[in-house]
Short mmCIF file of C-alpha atoms in Angstrom, two decimals:
data_model
loop_
_atom_site.label_atom_id
_atom_site.label_comp_id
_atom_site.label_asym_id
_atom_site.label_seq_id
_atom_site.Cartn_x
_atom_site.Cartn_y
_atom_site.Cartn_z
CA LYS J 177 -109.27 216.80 -20.07
CA ALA J 178 -111.11 220.38 -20.26
CA GLY J 179 -112.73 221.62 -23.14
CA VAL J 180 -112.12 224.80 -24.76
CA THR J 181 -113.19 227.87 -22.88
CA GLN J 182 -114.22 231.30 -23.82
CA THR J 183 -114.66 234.41 -21.68
CA PRO J 184 -116.89 236.41 -21.23
CA ARG J 185 -119.87 234.33 -22.41
CA TYR J 186 -122.12 237.46 -22.99
CA LEU J 187 -120.65 241.37 -23.83
CA ILE J 188 -123.09 244.13 -24.24
CA LYS J 189 -121.29 247.31 -25.94
CA THR J 190 -122.24 250.17 -28.05
CA ARG J 191 -121.13 251.24 -31.15
CA GLY J 192 -117.53 252.58 -31.59
CA GLN J 193 -116.30 251.06 -28.91
CA GLN J 194 -113.93 248.09 -28.76
CA VAL J 195 -114.02 244.50 -27.59
CA THR J 196 -111.66 242.10 -26.08
CA LEU J 197 -112.62 238.35 -26.25
CA SER J 198 -110.54 235.15 -24.66
CA CYS J 199 -110.15 231.96 -25.83
CA SER J 200 -108.36 228.91 -23.72
CA PRO J 201 -107.53 225.81 -25.86
CA ILE J 202 -107.59 222.32 -24.66
CA SER J 203 -104.42 221.42 -23.04
CA GLY J 204 -101.75 220.57 -25.84
CA HIS J 205 -103.67 222.24 -28.50
CA ARG J 206 -101.46 225.08 -30.46
CA SER J 207 -103.97 226.00 -33.20
CA VAL J 208 -106.81 228.40 -32.39
CA SER J 209 -109.24 229.45 -34.99
CA TRP J 210 -111.79 232.15 -34.90
CA TYR J 211 -115.31 232.13 -36.19
CA GLN J 212 -117.79 234.48 -36.41
CA GLN J 213 -121.70 233.04 -36.37
CA THR J 214 -124.66 235.17 -37.07
CA PRO J 215 -127.95 234.16 -38.60
CA GLY J 216 -127.46 235.91 -41.87
CA GLN J 217 -123.64 234.83 -42.99
CA GLY J 218 -123.50 231.30 -40.91
CA LEU J 219 -120.07 230.47 -39.32
CA GLN J 220 -117.40 232.54 -41.00
CA PHE J 221 -113.79 232.15 -40.55
CA LEU J 222 -111.96 234.84 -39.15
CA PHE J 223 -108.27 234.04 -38.32
CA GLU J 224 -106.11 230.99 -37.31
CA TYR J 225 -103.29 231.23 -35.05
CA PHE J 226 -100.44 228.69 -34.51
CA SER J 227 -97.54 229.02 -32.49
CA GLU J 228 -98.17 232.44 -31.56
CA THR J 229 -98.35 233.12 -35.44
CA GLN J 230 -101.06 234.25 -37.50
CA ARG J 231 -101.68 231.51 -40.33
CA ASN J 232 -104.51 232.20 -41.71
CA LYS J 233 -107.12 234.99 -42.54
CA GLY J 234 -110.60 235.48 -43.48
CA ASN J 235 -112.33 237.93 -45.24
CA PHE J 236 -112.66 240.41 -42.51
CA PRO J 237 -111.73 243.89 -42.27
CA GLY J 238 -108.60 245.09 -40.42
CA ARG J 239 -110.86 246.15 -37.13
CA PHE J 240 -110.72 242.24 -36.47
CA SER J 241 -107.63 241.51 -34.95
CA GLY J 242 -106.06 238.66 -32.96
CA ARG J 243 -103.00 237.40 -31.15
CA GLN J 244 -101.76 233.85 -29.44
CA PHE J 245 -99.64 234.05 -26.33
CA SER J 246 -97.17 231.47 -25.68
CA ASN J 247 -99.40 229.01 -23.64
CA SER J 248 -101.55 229.34 -26.89
CA ARG J 249 -104.38 231.27 -25.01
CA SER J 250 -105.52 233.45 -27.58
CA GLU J 251 -107.56 237.01 -27.57
CA MET J 252 -109.47 238.53 -30.12
CA ASN J 253 -109.95 242.14 -30.59
CA VAL J 254 -112.81 244.23 -32.45
CA SER J 255 -111.83 248.19 -32.39
CA THR J 256 -114.81 250.43 -33.66
CA LEU J 257 -117.49 247.98 -33.03
CA GLU J 258 -120.37 248.62 -35.58
CA LEU J 259 -124.10 247.21 -35.15
CA GLY J 260 -123.28 244.33 -37.67
CA ASP J 261 -120.65 243.19 -35.45
CA SER J 262 -123.45 241.69 -33.28
CA ALA J 263 -122.47 237.80 -33.39
CA LEU J 264 -121.70 234.66 -31.71
CA TYR J 265 -117.84 234.41 -31.64
CA LEU J 266 -116.40 231.13 -31.40
CA CYS J 267 -113.22 229.77 -31.21
CA ALA J 268 -111.96 226.17 -32.10
CA SER J 269 -108.75 224.64 -30.94
CA SER J 270 -106.52 221.68 -32.24
CA ARG J 271 -103.45 220.06 -32.33
CA GLN J 272 -102.07 221.27 -35.76
CA GLY J 273 -104.68 223.25 -37.19
CA VAL J 274 -107.46 222.73 -39.66
CA SER J 275 -105.60 219.77 -40.87
CA ASP J 276 -106.91 218.16 -37.30
CA THR J 277 -109.89 217.72 -35.35
CA GLN J 278 -111.32 221.16 -34.81
CA TYR J 279 -113.07 221.47 -30.83
CA PHE J 280 -115.16 224.55 -30.63
CA GLY J 281 -115.63 226.48 -27.29
CA PRO J 282 -119.17 227.90 -26.26
CA GLY J 283 -118.51 231.11 -27.67
CA THR J 284 -119.03 234.60 -26.55
CA ARG J 285 -122.38 236.29 -27.47
CA LEU J 286 -121.35 239.83 -28.25
CA THR J 287 -124.41 242.19 -28.70
CA VAL J 288 -123.59 245.95 -30.03
CA LEU J 289 -126.06 248.55 -29.58
CA GLN G 262 -115.73 229.12 -55.46
CA GLN G 263 -115.33 228.81 -51.64
CA GLN G 264 -118.98 228.62 -51.25
CA VAL G 265 -120.41 225.40 -49.84
CA LYS G 266 -124.46 225.33 -50.44
CA GLN G 267 -126.55 223.71 -47.97
CA SER G 268 -130.22 222.65 -47.58
CA PRO G 269 -132.76 222.46 -46.58
CA GLN G 270 -132.82 225.24 -44.02
CA SER G 271 -135.08 223.35 -41.57
CA LEU G 272 -136.15 219.75 -41.58
CA ILE G 273 -139.10 218.45 -39.30
CA VAL G 274 -138.93 214.41 -38.91
CA GLN G 275 -140.86 211.83 -37.31
CA LYS G 276 -139.17 209.65 -34.41
CA GLY G 277 -137.56 206.94 -36.48
CA GLY G 278 -137.57 208.22 -39.46
CA ILE G 279 -134.82 209.13 -41.75
CA SER G 280 -132.99 212.69 -41.93
CA ILE G 281 -131.25 213.98 -45.09
CA ILE G 282 -129.33 217.10 -45.37
CA ASN G 283 -127.42 218.02 -48.45
CA CYS G 284 -124.63 220.01 -49.28
CA ALA G 285 -123.03 221.05 -52.64
CA TYR G 286 -119.91 222.84 -53.46
CA GLU G 287 -117.86 224.28 -56.27
CA ASN G 288 -114.26 223.93 -55.48
CA THR G 289 -112.47 220.82 -56.34
CA ALA G 290 -109.69 221.59 -54.65
CA PHE G 291 -111.56 220.75 -51.29
CA ASP G 292 -109.97 217.85 -49.32
CA TYR G 293 -112.12 217.00 -46.08
CA PHE G 294 -115.81 217.33 -45.72
CA PRO G 295 -116.85 217.23 -42.08
CA TRP G 296 -120.40 217.69 -40.41
CA TYR G 297 -121.06 219.23 -37.35
CA GLN G 298 -123.69 219.33 -34.82
CA GLN G 299 -124.49 222.23 -32.58
CA PHE G 300 -127.14 222.34 -29.85
CA PRO G 301 -128.18 225.89 -28.37
CA GLY G 302 -125.53 227.35 -26.22
CA LYS G 303 -123.05 225.15 -27.34
CA GLY G 304 -120.41 225.44 -30.18
CA PRO G 305 -120.35 223.23 -32.89
CA ALA G 306 -119.14 219.41 -32.08
CA LEU G 307 -117.61 217.10 -34.78
CA LEU G 308 -119.99 214.69 -35.99
CA ILE G 309 -118.92 212.77 -38.89
CA ALA G 310 -116.25 213.53 -41.42
CA ILE G 311 -115.33 212.14 -45.00
CA ARG G 312 -112.38 212.57 -47.35
CA PRO G 313 -112.98 212.47 -51.23
CA ASP G 314 -111.74 209.15 -52.05
CA VAL G 315 -114.44 207.61 -50.22
CA SER G 316 -117.71 207.37 -51.50
CA GLU G 317 -119.75 206.65 -48.24
CA LYS G 318 -118.94 206.45 -44.24
CA LYS G 319 -120.95 205.34 -41.57
CA GLU G 320 -120.92 205.72 -38.34
CA GLY G 321 -123.59 204.39 -36.03
CA ARG G 322 -126.66 205.90 -37.11
CA PHE G 323 -124.91 208.47 -38.85
CA THR G 324 -123.73 208.21 -42.81
CA ILE G 325 -122.07 210.51 -45.51
CA SER G 326 -122.70 210.05 -48.98
CA PHE G 327 -120.27 211.85 -51.05
CA ASN G 328 -120.55 212.18 -54.82
CA LYS G 329 -117.31 213.39 -56.34
CA SER G 330 -118.44 213.86 -59.77
CA ALA G 331 -121.54 215.84 -58.69
CA LYS G 332 -119.91 217.83 -56.17
CA GLN G 333 -122.41 216.98 -53.66
CA PHE G 334 -122.45 215.15 -50.38
CA SER G 335 -125.14 214.40 -47.95
CA LEU G 336 -125.87 213.41 -44.30
CA HIS G 337 -128.15 210.56 -43.19
CA ILE G 338 -129.25 209.98 -39.98
CA MET G 339 -131.18 206.94 -39.48
CA ASP G 340 -133.81 205.98 -36.78
CA SER G 341 -133.75 209.85 -35.72
CA GLN G 342 -134.41 210.76 -32.34
CA PRO G 343 -135.54 213.59 -30.65
CA GLY G 344 -132.04 214.07 -29.05
CA ASP G 345 -131.22 214.55 -32.29
CA SER G 346 -132.85 217.74 -32.74
CA ALA G 347 -130.11 220.51 -33.30
CA THR G 348 -128.66 222.48 -35.92
CA TYR G 349 -126.52 220.60 -38.52
CA PHE G 350 -123.42 222.29 -40.52
CA CYS G 351 -121.68 220.95 -43.53
CA ALA G 352 -118.17 222.18 -44.44
CA ALA G 353 -115.33 221.70 -46.35
CA ARG G 354 -111.77 222.43 -45.93
CA GLY G 355 -109.51 224.32 -48.67
CA PRO G 356 -106.19 223.19 -49.74
CA SER G 357 -102.89 223.90 -48.19
CA GLY G 358 -101.63 227.39 -47.71
CA SER G 359 -104.06 230.33 -47.34
CA ALA G 360 -106.91 228.38 -48.17
CA ARG G 361 -106.64 225.97 -45.43
CA GLN G 362 -109.50 226.92 -43.59
CA LEU G 363 -112.92 225.44 -43.24
CA THR G 364 -115.92 226.79 -45.21
CA PHE G 365 -119.08 226.27 -43.57
CA GLY G 366 -122.53 225.57 -45.09
CA SER G 367 -125.34 227.71 -43.85
CA GLY G 368 -127.08 225.26 -41.62
CA THR G 369 -130.05 222.81 -41.34
CA GLN G 370 -132.45 222.91 -38.15
CA LEU G 371 -133.20 219.40 -37.51
CA THR G 372 -136.50 218.93 -35.19
CA VAL G 373 -137.31 215.21 -34.61
CA LEU G 374 -140.86 214.92 -32.90
CA PRO G 375 -141.28 212.64 -30.48
#
């Protein structure tokens, strides 16, 4: 069974730009959660999508948004990038959500210059 | 109330030794406590997890000890191996509703010397 895939793996953007990250969950998984990982703040929950609906949201500004498609693939968008958005963005998939084991992808390393 | 505090930040252990990582939480509504292992360049992977109605869970060389009254839980790695060198995160899951998410500790970088 293929694992969670994330594209691209690495991304360099400049301040003010916007970026879209993609996550393909494990086949059969309907929940996709996104996390931001930084050395200073650790792993922080961004949001969770289940069956194309945002089910939970963490404490991040509205510049961070996401969506999920009917095939459970998910995208995360960050608008008006700031230097502090440089991080590893991880997505995790599971069958039903946080109640199930979450399987993480390798992440997308975003660098904002 | 949503914080999970993890210590130590880094840990160096000799091969064959015991590695112990501790976590503490405040929110008594947390109902599930997993530990994740992360290698460089990889996403975290679930290692072992426990629910608050159990005081200890063992899987191979990995054991979680849970103290509900003290609101603390710890990961013990017995017979630590160089291949265990990784970053370990504890986490806690909130109750149903909008808090149904994982809150992670800050991570412990474990180095096992050969």
